[in-house]
């Protein structure tokens, strides 16, 4: 053994200490899954892995869409099942969307109780009247892949963690002869009275059950299979069906299906599994889901989680999170900035979600079982939101996964009777939410950036067929007339604008592949935005089939004006692929400058705010609506009006105002990570104005530094000089030590590795 | 070339002529699928192959189980969808049970029309008010695997034929700009208001659609996938949903789902495909079903029926029928006897039905997809009926198929959470119809007769677990007390009797495998029939848990007396495995003789007939109820009372009275071929009194001769001397020329090939 001198030993000890200090604050330690769980963030606090199939999370209510015969608007609050301000937990279910403005899912609600068996949930004000329980945030622990709450009504501690396809519950019971674990198959999010189509449960032995839940809802035709195992055999089990009528009883009456009967099927049913527990006895549950079959769900447990060590599952999951999060190592001015950054990164990695069993089988849009050959299949593509910034962010830090997502979208296309790429891919369904055919943006961006390695010609073909589906949302009119007449379609203006951008993406892809005739056709279509521009008012505006603009024009209103989730003020800026052209049409840089200034500073009358969907008052700056996506590129448009310093100022303001390290810190729905992805790019000082292009627009970084570890093994380092809360202006940018000319950064310069250095200043560079 | 002498040429020509004469009357030519289609036979006249998955048949009504809020008893008439006396056809659907007393199925009702599109069926009295059409039997052609009708309302000739998994329609249209083919996915047999769980249709191109129909009914959880192709592209198509509410419309409102929209899903929908037709233009349709997936349904078409030659499909199918039917070549006294014989044989080969795709995949009882390795998977096991005579008949002439049926039942057992063999296997469900666990009889008989070649020990294990499922129909009581107390179970007596017989089968199997302890246990159980015998009344009788017999005993009533589909008079004879023991307990041969005589000759008061299920007045001889199965062995019991001549007389009488070559020629439900199988054995002069035994009881043959071509390549020839309508008595029987001593024939003597000769006489051998 070599002797080590004192000096080296001291250095080594010092190193250990600093390592240990670092270890106390890993990226994952900055993640706070509670951010966005109050008000309209619609995030969930529960346990999940990056892009995992399972989102095991507490629910504080599962309201019905219709209550007392009337539309229940409160149901919107529960898109993610959990509202921070609620006093009780109704149970833990296994599937959740993150940040959506609509929902579904909430499958397999599980709840431990003791005492008299109650199979109805009870109400927030009367938890004793049902299986729900009061709880206290003081005893709540919320981390990436770990959730803990104390269920006060039952003296039960509930802990949750997960692998990709298996949720693990650990319930610490008091001593009880009457301990229960309830599985309420009638519970779900955005529940309609008739949402459950069919449910099946098979009890294989005293600690294993399988089954499925089939629903019609936002996804018209969704089936989730499951397998559930218990660490302790139940001594008894039972079922209660809430079906109003059972169509055929017949010879099934031979059995008592309510008690210990293993072969159950009904439209609606609730189950209970009964135990006798000792003081502080832990009973664990694994619940795996599968898109394909009960057998696959069981195999997902066997292959993914073959032990009962809760702490190990939690630790291994958190290590996976940390591996993903540390792909960007940052220094910031404030600790909260790290919380915001890593929580945003956490939120961006919550979806799209893996939709494939360990044996690579998945259910396709055609409802048949497919095997994902050479890719992983994903679902939950909220593309109207996420094409803008989330998928470009993936092209930077998750290129392999994004390539698989493109493969998943192309598989969807292959399985589509409409021959269309997904609009909103949703568990082997398309829920057709929102507008545009923005999958083409994701496909084009991934190919142009070298991320997707599959057949680009087949991908181009998919884009073309999608964009020529004449009966979809006015595409026929759009092709024939160059715009969608507002007498035929409610979203005629926004769809025309979105199609024009999407068409530009197709043109970029076609040009890259040398298909110049196609590129020309689509470049032509890409200029269709001009056809809804009304020179007289200076706004994009509803146009009738006779070519005239629609009367009764109100540029502030979001209703009846031809726009979806936006008004003319905001949407008139939606030409991300041609800001120069837009500025020209709107009267030049100077007029555009004042237009933008007005947007950010004007007073939006309350009546228009009331119309604005999915955001809180805090989600709006003037008439700039950050909480809805159509404006996400707007702050960067000053780069094209000769006022880049205003981009820098606005971006820092938005980063500051719209993202706060609080439970109600998100000004609007996180929208499957799109809002968070905006934060991440902008906090690093650049933004993909028009995905499909290789350039990013320079903004103003919030971080002091950021090291991006690329999948190609290189590192792209972002540094700042003179960074401070006040020094929001960029006086110059150095790329690998050389002055960056202009306001754009090239994607290939990032891929090459290197250093981007921002010299910050308190003074704008006018 | 060799020269042929005139003499040889003449002989050869003569041979050709007689061949040609024979060719004019092949076995298939005697098949009349209309037999049993009037009154209670519940057979269907449509196109199908032996044991085929597809039963493509006309329906004359598809009534709803509930009409105007009340139970509709007429729905029972339509178990097979077709009643001969009805004046109109409502459409052609693809799945039917043959001869059942309950139903389900009737999937994918298809109907061609011209003129104004109507998507409701209309009524029998007002065909013009819907899509149904009047028709006339004079223009109807009904053959094995061929059905033809002229739809008078539309001037359309409809023809049907089938392969195993594909139904083929040929519609000859008049000239019309408004020709339609309707697919009514809301139609079905035994339709409850809420029977449809979900339906999906995907239009893949202008001549191909796929989809599925999921129902809850007699089968609690049944999904049939389909693929449908048209020989001519439709010019237009559309859908009408009759759903009262659509849970979520949302962004699906973007589409007009009613017209030419290819991606359809709803609880209830009806489709129409529109054509312009020329005068006498034929439009053909193929519709394949699959238990597994839409893709498999399409593959079933590709692999099984890749052309549009209707005549070829019909001919090839009829050749397959003829190959099966000619396994028994008979000579008879009358032509009608041949019709009855080959139609009975046709009916016995209608099920169980193949339940497996061309790629060998099938859906298991566990609702997962399985691959049938080394066997063909079958469903539709109406075992309470068919264990008695149908499966023994298969052991004789369809041993390979019966072995596969045993494999199918064992697969069902493997997939059962209750660990039970099927009771009534029904499209990946068990509908639990009727009583007993008679699968064990089929399993034991097939193993004892050397038919089933799989692991007999695993089969025995399945029988044992089935027979020890304590919570099934009083088995726990039966095990503990030796009978089922009537205070706990409605069918206490008949179930006790049936279990005792089934247990004897298990004992036989165990003994064969050298498991003498098991054999002893089950031989003990097999004597449990004695425990419900009331010496005082001389009948099997309801017994209470305190050991006393229940008061208010009426041996003629079928209600509330502890029997299912039978009364004490009939069921008191149900000890097929121990007729000697029964005779002894009932007071000896003489008293048994008079008991039997009374049974056949007594007057059954009308009130008791009214109680008797599933049969017409003609289905009863005295109080002997041939239309229900529990008496099927009864006529052969005289063999054990020293009055074999009465067996001979009764058998001939039953053959004569209960089976007639008329549309209403069946006295009761054919019960998946059980009634027909009784005919076939009895007409050949022997009968399997107790399946599980290798012996047959000698009766009196109806045929003049019968040559059975065995699968082992040998032939067993049945001959008669002095056969006539009056010579119903057997004076002696020669086996291979030697006198057969006693009234039993051994199965192995049949397998060895040889000749059985009956010497008939007008005088009984007393």
PDB file of N, CA, C and O in Angstrom, chain A residues 544-579:
ATOM      1  N   UNK A 544     -64.637  36.417 -44.830  1.00  0.00           N
ATOM      2  CA  UNK A 544     -65.748  35.585 -45.309  1.00  0.00           C
ATOM      3  C   UNK A 544     -65.385  34.925 -46.627  1.00  0.00           C
ATOM      4  O   UNK A 544     -64.386  35.277 -47.272  1.00  0.00           O
ATOM      5  N   UNK A 545     -66.219  34.002 -47.046  1.00  0.00           N
ATOM      6  CA  UNK A 545     -65.931  33.273 -48.279  1.00  0.00           C
ATOM      7  C   UNK A 545     -66.006  34.186 -49.506  1.00  0.00           C
ATOM      8  O   UNK A 545     -65.420  33.896 -50.543  1.00  0.00           O
ATOM      9  N   UNK A 546     -66.724  35.312 -49.362  1.00  0.00           N
ATOM     10  CA  UNK A 546     -66.779  36.236 -50.507  1.00  0.00           C
ATOM     11  C   UNK A 546     -65.557  37.148 -50.561  1.00  0.00           C
ATOM     12  O   UNK A 546     -65.468  38.042 -51.400  1.00  0.00           O
ATOM     13  N   UNK A 547     -64.625  36.965 -49.652  1.00  0.00           N
ATOM     14  CA  UNK A 547     -63.392  37.732 -49.701  1.00  0.00           C
ATOM     15  C   UNK A 547     -63.383  38.957 -48.803  1.00  0.00           C
ATOM     16  O   UNK A 547     -62.319  39.494 -48.490  1.00  0.00           O
ATOM     17  N   UNK A 548     -64.556  39.369 -48.349  1.00  0.00           N
ATOM     18  CA  UNK A 548     -64.611  40.550 -47.478  1.00  0.00           C
ATOM     19  C   UNK A 548     -64.285  40.149 -46.049  1.00  0.00           C
ATOM     20  O   UNK A 548     -64.407  38.994 -45.668  1.00  0.00           O
ATOM     21  N   UNK A 549     -63.873  41.149 -45.276  1.00  0.00           N
ATOM     22  CA  UNK A 549     -63.624  40.883 -43.863  1.00  0.00           C
ATOM     23  C   UNK A 549     -64.922  40.980 -43.086  1.00  0.00           C
ATOM     24  O   UNK A 549     -65.799  41.789 -43.412  1.00  0.00           O
ATOM     25  N   UNK A 550     -64.990  40.175 -42.076  1.00  0.00           N
ATOM     26  CA  UNK A 550     -66.214  40.085 -41.286  1.00  0.00           C
ATOM     27  C   UNK A 550     -66.413  41.374 -40.497  1.00  0.00           C
ATOM     28  O   UNK A 550     -65.458  41.956 -39.976  1.00  0.00           O
ATOM     29  N   UNK A 551     -67.662  41.794 -40.422  1.00  0.00           N
ATOM     30  CA  UNK A 551     -67.975  42.992 -39.626  1.00  0.00           C
ATOM     31  C   UNK A 551     -67.953  42.650 -38.141  1.00  0.00           C
ATOM     32  O   UNK A 551     -67.633  41.538 -37.760  1.00  0.00           O
ATOM     33  N   UNK A 552     -68.293  43.616 -37.307  1.00  0.00           N
ATOM     34  CA  UNK A 552     -68.335  43.412 -35.850  1.00  0.00           C
ATOM     35  C   UNK A 552     -67.011  42.883 -35.334  1.00  0.00           C
ATOM     36  O   UNK A 552     -66.947  41.880 -34.617  1.00  0.00           O
ATOM     37  N   UNK A 553     -65.961  43.561 -35.747  1.00  0.00           N
ATOM     38  CA  UNK A 553     -64.623  43.104 -35.372  1.00  0.00           C
ATOM     39  C   UNK A 553     -64.215  43.709 -34.039  1.00  0.00           C
ATOM     40  O   UNK A 553     -64.323  44.914 -33.816  1.00  0.00           O
ATOM     41  N   UNK A 554     -63.757  42.858 -33.132  1.00  0.00           N
ATOM     42  CA  UNK A 554     -63.235  43.343 -31.857  1.00  0.00           C
ATOM     43  C   UNK A 554     -61.893  42.679 -31.601  1.00  0.00           C
ATOM     44  O   UNK A 554     -61.842  41.492 -31.273  1.00  0.00           O
ATOM     45  N   UNK A 555     -60.801  43.417 -31.736  1.00  0.00           N
ATOM     46  CA  UNK A 555     -59.480  42.783 -31.653  1.00  0.00           C
ATOM     47  C   UNK A 555     -59.119  42.296 -30.251  1.00  0.00           C
ATOM     48  O   UNK A 555     -58.138  41.579 -30.098  1.00  0.00           O
ATOM     49  N   UNK A 556     -59.899  42.660 -29.257  1.00  0.00           N
ATOM     50  CA  UNK A 556     -59.595  42.193 -27.907  1.00  0.00           C
ATOM     51  C   UNK A 556     -60.367  40.943 -27.524  1.00  0.00           C
ATOM     52  O   UNK A 556     -59.962  40.207 -26.620  1.00  0.00           O
ATOM     53  N   UNK A 557     -61.440  40.699 -28.201  1.00  0.00           N
ATOM     54  CA  UNK A 557     -62.284  39.577 -27.805  1.00  0.00           C
ATOM     55  C   UNK A 557     -61.702  38.250 -28.286  1.00  0.00           C
ATOM     56  O   UNK A 557     -61.117  38.161 -29.363  1.00  0.00           O
ATOM     57  N   UNK A 558     -61.874  37.240 -27.457  1.00  0.00           N
ATOM     58  CA  UNK A 558     -61.420  35.905 -27.864  1.00  0.00           C
ATOM     59  C   UNK A 558     -62.582  35.041 -28.353  1.00  0.00           C
ATOM     60  O   UNK A 558     -62.390  33.885 -28.705  1.00  0.00           O
ATOM     61  N   UNK A 559     -63.769  35.609 -28.338  1.00  0.00           N
ATOM     62  CA  UNK A 559     -64.930  34.810 -28.740  1.00  0.00           C
ATOM     63  C   UNK A 559     -65.540  35.297 -30.051  1.00  0.00           C
ATOM     64  O   UNK A 559     -65.749  36.487 -30.228  1.00  0.00           O
ATOM     65  N   UNK A 560     -65.761  34.366 -30.936  1.00  0.00           N
ATOM     66  CA  UNK A 560     -66.492  34.688 -32.159  1.00  0.00           C
ATOM     67  C   UNK A 560     -65.715  35.523 -33.151  1.00  0.00           C
ATOM     68  O   UNK A 560     -66.290  36.083 -34.074  1.00  0.00           O
ATOM     69  N   UNK A 561     -64.401  35.593 -32.970  1.00  0.00           N
ATOM     70  CA  UNK A 561     -63.604  36.430 -33.855  1.00  0.00           C
ATOM     71  C   UNK A 561     -62.717  35.595 -34.775  1.00  0.00           C
ATOM     72  O   UNK A 561     -61.899  36.140 -35.516  1.00  0.00           O
ATOM     73  N   UNK A 562     -62.835  34.267 -34.672  1.00  0.00           N
ATOM     74  CA  UNK A 562     -62.055  33.418 -35.578  1.00  0.00           C
ATOM     75  C   UNK A 562     -60.761  32.908 -34.973  1.00  0.00           C
ATOM     76  O   UNK A 562     -59.891  32.407 -35.694  1.00  0.00           O
ATOM     77  N   UNK A 563     -60.647  33.055 -33.649  1.00  0.00           N
ATOM     78  CA  UNK A 563     -59.400  32.610 -33.009  1.00  0.00           C
ATOM     79  C   UNK A 563     -59.699  31.593 -31.923  1.00  0.00           C
ATOM     80  O   UNK A 563     -60.744  31.650 -31.271  1.00  0.00           O
ATOM     81  N   UNK A 564     -58.764  30.691 -31.678  1.00  0.00           N
ATOM     82  CA  UNK A 564     -58.907  29.761 -30.566  1.00  0.00           C
ATOM     83  C   UNK A 564     -57.855  30.103 -29.511  1.00  0.00           C
ATOM     84  O   UNK A 564     -56.681  30.268 -29.813  1.00  0.00           O
ATOM     85  N   UNK A 565     -58.309  30.269 -28.287  1.00  0.00           N
ATOM     86  CA  UNK A 565     -57.437  30.638 -27.167  1.00  0.00           C
ATOM     87  C   UNK A 565     -56.552  31.838 -27.510  1.00  0.00           C
ATOM     88  O   UNK A 565     -55.325  31.793 -27.363  1.00  0.00           O
ATOM     89  N   UNK A 566     -57.182  32.907 -27.924  1.00  0.00           N
ATOM     90  CA  UNK A 566     -56.411  34.113 -28.208  1.00  0.00           C
ATOM     91  C   UNK A 566     -57.300  35.140 -28.876  1.00  0.00           C
ATOM     92  O   UNK A 566     -58.430  34.839 -29.290  1.00  0.00           O
ATOM     93  N   UNK A 567     -56.816  36.351 -28.957  1.00  0.00           N
ATOM     94  CA  UNK A 567     -57.568  37.393 -29.656  1.00  0.00           C
ATOM     95  C   UNK A 567     -56.738  37.909 -30.839  1.00  0.00           C
ATOM     96  O   UNK A 567     -55.602  37.451 -31.070  1.00  0.00           O
ATOM     97  N   UNK A 568     -57.316  38.840 -31.567  1.00  0.00           N
ATOM     98  CA  UNK A 568     -56.626  39.350 -32.757  1.00  0.00           C
ATOM     99  C   UNK A 568     -55.320  40.061 -32.388  1.00  0.00           C
ATOM    100  O   UNK A 568     -54.325  39.984 -33.121  1.00  0.00           O
ATOM    101  N   UNK A 569     -55.321  40.733 -31.276  1.00  0.00           N
ATOM    102  CA  UNK A 569     -54.093  41.426 -30.852  1.00  0.00           C
ATOM    103  C   UNK A 569     -52.913  40.476 -30.780  1.00  0.00           C
ATOM    104  O   UNK A 569     -51.837  40.762 -31.282  1.00  0.00           O
ATOM    105  N   UNK A 570     -53.140  39.364 -30.110  1.00  0.00           N
ATOM    106  CA  UNK A 570     -52.054  38.392 -29.959  1.00  0.00           C
ATOM    107  C   UNK A 570     -51.793  37.620 -31.259  1.00  0.00           C
ATOM    108  O   UNK A 570     -50.654  37.494 -31.698  1.00  0.00           O
ATOM    109  N   UNK A 571     -52.878  37.098 -31.844  1.00  0.00           N
ATOM    110  CA  UNK A 571     -52.700  36.227 -33.018  1.00  0.00           C
ATOM    111  C   UNK A 571     -52.176  36.989 -34.235  1.00  0.00           C
ATOM    112  O   UNK A 571     -51.626  36.384 -35.157  1.00  0.00           O
ATOM    113  N   UNK A 572     -52.359  38.313 -34.233  1.00  0.00           N
ATOM    114  CA  UNK A 572     -51.841  39.080 -35.375  1.00  0.00           C
ATOM    115  C   UNK A 572     -50.324  39.030 -35.443  1.00  0.00           C
ATOM    116  O   UNK A 572     -49.722  39.434 -36.439  1.00  0.00           O
ATOM    117  N   UNK A 573     -49.715  38.522 -34.386  1.00  0.00           N
ATOM    118  CA  UNK A 573     -48.247  38.392 -34.375  1.00  0.00           C
ATOM    119  C   UNK A 573     -47.798  36.981 -34.724  1.00  0.00           C
ATOM    120  O   UNK A 573     -46.601  36.683 -34.704  1.00  0.00           O
ATOM    121  N   UNK A 574     -48.782  36.111 -35.060  1.00  0.00           N
ATOM    122  CA  UNK A 574     -48.424  34.712 -35.245  1.00  0.00           C
ATOM    123  C   UNK A 574     -47.990  34.390 -36.682  1.00  0.00           C
ATOM    124  O   UNK A 574     -48.721  33.807 -37.477  1.00  0.00           O
ATOM    125  N   UNK A 575     -46.768  34.830 -36.989  1.00  0.00           N
ATOM    126  CA  UNK A 575     -46.120  34.400 -38.235  1.00  0.00           C
ATOM    127  C   UNK A 575     -44.681  34.058 -37.866  1.00  0.00           C
ATOM    128  O   UNK A 575     -43.733  34.725 -38.315  1.00  0.00           O
ATOM    129  N   UNK A 576     -44.483  33.041 -37.048  1.00  0.00           N
ATOM    130  CA  UNK A 576     -43.152  32.794 -36.489  1.00  0.00           C
ATOM    131  C   UNK A 576     -42.097  32.538 -37.556  1.00  0.00           C
ATOM    132  O   UNK A 576     -40.914  32.818 -37.331  1.00  0.00           O
ATOM    133  N   UNK A 577     -42.550  32.064 -38.718  1.00  0.00           N
ATOM    134  CA  UNK A 577     -41.594  31.701 -39.761  1.00  0.00           C
ATOM    135  C   UNK A 577     -41.219  32.876 -40.634  1.00  0.00           C
ATOM    136  O   UNK A 577     -40.340  32.764 -41.479  1.00  0.00           O
ATOM    137  N   UNK A 578     -41.886  33.989 -40.430  1.00  0.00           N
ATOM    138  CA  UNK A 578     -41.559  35.140 -41.286  1.00  0.00           C
ATOM    139  C   UNK A 578     -41.809  36.457 -40.557  1.00  0.00           C
ATOM    140  O   UNK A 578     -42.654  37.257 -40.961  1.00  0.00           O
ATOM    141  N   UNK A 579     -41.058  36.707 -39.481  1.00  0.00           N
ATOM    142  CA  UNK A 579     -41.285  37.956 -38.731  1.00  0.00           C
ATOM    143  C   UNK A 579     -41.015  39.192 -39.584  1.00  0.00           C
ATOM    144  O   UNK A 579     -41.755  40.191 -39.477  1.00  0.00           O
TER     145      UNK A 579
END
